[in-house]
């Protein structure tokens, strides 16, 4: 098969959309946090928590959607911890974020070892199955690629629409955006900046955790150590690349995932002549490149990483 | 809720809060131990015994502290200037790669020339690796947190590529590992029969040198000024960007020394598991030391003790050794809160 022909197969786009799904959840989560003025570097650890919590719930007998809910709740709890430290206490979002990632990851691994002390190969669950949307899935090509995915993927796309609608069409969204741009204007309206920010970080973290859960409950069917593998950091790059807009970030995530799916197929085509590590490096290198490309015109939320103290100018 | 600066916190208060953070960490860890069905007292006793209960244990702890001192110093220097270097892991591996490239027989020199040469080359490589993200930060405004984090993954894959390619040991039975260093490139052991090596001495000397740089030189002053208030520093004529470059070179070089000392002093060759996250633990080490270079030595030994002790404890009790990672991360978070509470008073209305 020619390297370019790959792009015109439905199976390629099925993979691309599947790879994009966890990134979409987590990117939306990070976007909400940053729009409210909080950089959440706990993302990598919170995704790990979500991946484990969702999978373990199902493994212990819960059904799949309960697993998703538990993952979201666990993510929100770590979000609450992050927000408590960074919003009212105003601690460095860099240090706290890295701290949350280390804390969440190690707590997950500890719990995993505690719950399954003896296992050598991680047990499997019955994950979400692809669900063909009646009607839409019979559209040629597009139907196969987009409308024959697992329910969690559809939820990812719905999430983007919901986030965009809330951010741009509701008073709540206005308050969130203002908290990240001009917090004293929010306070002047009688709304608490801290409450908005804490809420945004909790909701955002819940989405990150669902992104993690997608990996163990939809893309794969068990939990491995280090399975997030930098996806969280990539999502932070995607938020910048998408200039903090849900639609653009979605596009970025799909482009990125398409590239990732493409490098996997190129790797198979190259027949081992080129070291496989070079292909695996590409997603990370691409993220850095994307950051450089948009850096000049990136308009960060003005109050990003600026703690807010009532009555202070 | 408001934060008000405390007028003049006394030294006792400043030290009391960190102690409180450690106590909080122990309490939290106790809960996890109870969850694991063991007794906290016996577990902590076993951790302490495993970390410092015998001459062997103590030497193991100091051996484990060595790379942590280097990465801790790297982070302390960078964070002081608010250069968020989360890439010590990558810089460590680059230092290790350079050590292996130069130390496996390419340069037939006596120890006294070869080791300093490798040290300089390794530090240069680590420094240059961090210079990239630092330049991207000052020139393009690209956040260095994300670039240094992503570089960790790229560099680890690069090392994996080298170990399965040009650096692969032909005698390694197919394992992805490098050849052994020649004897001239090895750092000697401090005590025969123990794993503690001269890298530990180098780490102590580095800590003193970094302390002198930070406290007694213009560069150190400029770094602190750039970190405390970049705008203000610029206003009084400090070339903030150039200071950040120098900070990056120093920080990257220090982290690379961790890789050098692990390969040359301890392992003798390079494998993909050279560092179990020393770059990330360095962040904790630096924060626990409140970014003080001499404090880094103490906190590195403390953190190393937790890891070494927990390994020993885990073998005999079955409590997962990940408790060490949880404790270290908890200590980091409670420490930043403690530092804040020591300086500010929380008013609830």
XYZ file of C-alpha atoms in Angstrom, chain B residues 17-220:
204
model
C 5.664 24.676 59.717
C 7.892 22.371 57.636
C 7.983 20.009 60.609
C 4.200 20.192 60.598
C 4.233 19.244 56.906
C 6.308 16.149 57.640
C 3.982 15.191 60.491
C 0.985 15.590 58.196
C 2.693 13.381 55.625
C 3.291 10.683 58.231
C -0.326 10.832 59.387
C -1.604 10.508 55.826
C 0.775 7.640 55.129
C -0.404 5.966 58.352
C -3.940 5.930 57.000
C -2.741 4.197 53.839
C -0.775 1.697 55.890
C -3.870 0.952 57.974
C -5.753 0.479 54.719
C -3.125 -2.049 53.697
C -3.809 -3.915 56.926
C -0.514 -3.233 58.655
C 0.433 -1.279 61.751
C 1.792 2.208 61.017
C 4.260 2.092 63.888
C 5.884 -1.124 62.795
C 5.864 0.016 59.162
C 7.554 3.338 59.931
C 9.987 1.550 62.215
C 10.861 -0.812 59.363
C 11.211 2.109 56.937
C 13.549 3.907 59.312
C 15.481 0.700 59.956
C 15.735 -0.005 56.235
C 16.970 3.519 55.602
C 19.405 4.035 58.451
C 19.319 1.001 60.731
C 22.698 -0.368 59.753
C 25.904 0.732 58.118
C 24.787 -1.043 54.954
C 21.405 0.715 54.973
C 22.963 4.103 55.567
C 25.389 3.669 52.677
C 22.505 2.566 50.435
C 20.562 5.690 51.377
C 23.513 7.954 50.609
C 24.038 6.134 47.306
C 20.398 6.715 46.395
C 20.637 10.343 47.535
C 23.479 11.097 45.120
C 21.456 11.523 41.892
C 18.711 13.242 43.894
C 21.156 15.879 45.132
C 22.124 16.646 41.538
C 18.576 16.800 40.178
C 17.431 18.630 43.321
C 20.121 21.270 42.775
C 19.156 21.521 39.105
C 15.543 22.201 40.027
C 16.418 24.530 42.930
C 18.564 26.712 40.684
C 15.971 26.847 37.917
C 12.916 27.396 40.133
C 14.718 30.197 42.002
C 14.775 32.129 38.719
C 11.232 30.899 37.934
C 12.530 28.832 35.045
C 10.263 25.794 35.345
C 12.645 23.021 34.387
C 10.621 19.798 34.655
C 13.059 18.135 32.273
C 15.783 17.030 34.681
C 14.936 13.446 33.731
C 15.891 14.079 30.101
C 19.016 16.028 31.042
C 20.047 13.159 33.328
C 19.770 10.661 30.466
C 21.702 12.888 28.064
C 24.485 13.132 30.638
C 24.477 9.356 30.886
C 24.607 8.963 27.096
C 27.641 11.257 26.834
C 29.327 9.329 29.653
C 28.835 6.063 27.796
C 29.911 7.472 24.412
C 33.184 8.845 25.799
C 33.805 6.309 28.532
C 33.663 2.971 26.752
C 37.096 3.159 25.184
C 36.780 5.931 22.608
C 39.315 8.003 24.531
C 42.304 6.022 25.838
C 43.228 8.466 28.580
C 44.171 8.040 32.239
C 41.403 8.584 34.816
C 42.716 11.946 35.883
C 42.116 13.367 32.398
C 39.239 11.197 31.238
C 36.817 11.775 34.111
C 37.033 15.601 34.081
C 36.644 15.494 30.310
C 33.506 13.347 30.551
C 32.119 15.562 33.317
C 32.549 18.681 31.181
C 31.072 17.016 28.101
C 28.102 15.601 30.011
C 27.353 18.937 31.650
C 27.571 20.683 28.285
C 25.097 18.263 26.747
C 22.630 18.645 29.616
C 23.026 22.419 29.530
C 22.372 22.590 25.797
C 19.306 20.375 26.154
C 17.719 22.879 28.532
C 18.941 25.848 26.518
C 16.435 24.920 23.787
C 13.293 25.270 25.938
C 14.801 28.355 27.626
C 15.337 30.015 24.241
C 11.835 29.061 23.130
C 10.548 30.696 26.312
C 12.408 33.972 25.929
C 12.215 34.258 22.134
C 8.754 32.888 21.359
C 7.008 32.810 24.714
C 6.551 29.010 24.621
C 5.860 27.694 28.117
C 8.938 25.750 29.211
C 6.942 23.426 31.469
C 5.330 21.691 28.514
C 8.431 21.661 26.318
C 10.695 20.244 29.044
C 8.057 17.634 29.933
C 7.640 16.565 26.317
C 11.428 16.438 25.882
C 11.556 13.848 28.674
C 9.578 11.463 26.471
C 11.558 12.298 23.332
C 14.915 11.814 25.032
C 13.891 8.518 26.626
C 12.866 7.217 23.193
C 16.139 8.546 21.786
C 18.073 6.632 24.450
C 16.042 3.520 23.694
C 16.936 3.946 20.016
C 20.637 4.261 20.833
C 20.560 1.226 23.127
C 18.985 -0.891 20.406
C 21.266 0.648 17.787
C 24.713 2.195 17.846
C 25.281 1.973 21.600
C 24.042 -1.602 21.976
C 26.429 -3.916 23.727
C 27.199 -6.752 21.264
C 27.881 -9.002 24.266
C 24.614 -7.993 25.972
C 22.670 -11.134 25.004
C 20.155 -8.998 23.138
C 19.293 -6.768 26.103
C 19.075 -3.072 25.271
C 22.077 -2.005 27.298
C 25.345 -0.258 26.535
C 28.836 -1.640 26.903
C 30.523 -1.341 30.282
C 32.674 1.722 30.898
C 36.442 1.171 30.858
C 38.051 1.156 34.308
C 39.583 4.609 33.743
C 36.114 6.121 33.327
C 34.724 4.692 36.563
C 34.415 6.806 39.701
C 36.029 4.932 42.594
C 34.039 3.614 45.559
C 34.360 5.558 48.814
C 34.482 2.421 50.952
C 35.481 -0.886 49.410
C 32.687 -3.401 49.438
C 29.929 -0.754 49.568
C 28.126 0.784 46.615
C 28.672 4.362 47.786
C 30.929 6.079 45.259
C 32.772 9.356 44.790
C 29.749 10.779 42.984
C 28.344 11.458 46.441
C 31.378 13.601 47.228
C 30.944 15.402 43.915
C 27.308 16.049 44.802
C 28.272 17.588 48.150
C 30.891 19.797 46.497
C 28.346 20.821 43.835
C 25.866 21.796 46.523
C 28.445 24.071 48.171
C 29.427 25.604 44.831
C 25.791 26.226 43.905
C 25.185 27.734 47.337
C 28.101 30.123 46.808
C 26.830 31.033 43.340
C 23.319 31.674 44.607
C 24.266 33.655 47.726
C 27.561 35.315 46.996
C 27.747 36.162 43.314
C 26.120 38.731 41.074
C 24.659 35.941 38.944
C 22.952 34.451 41.983
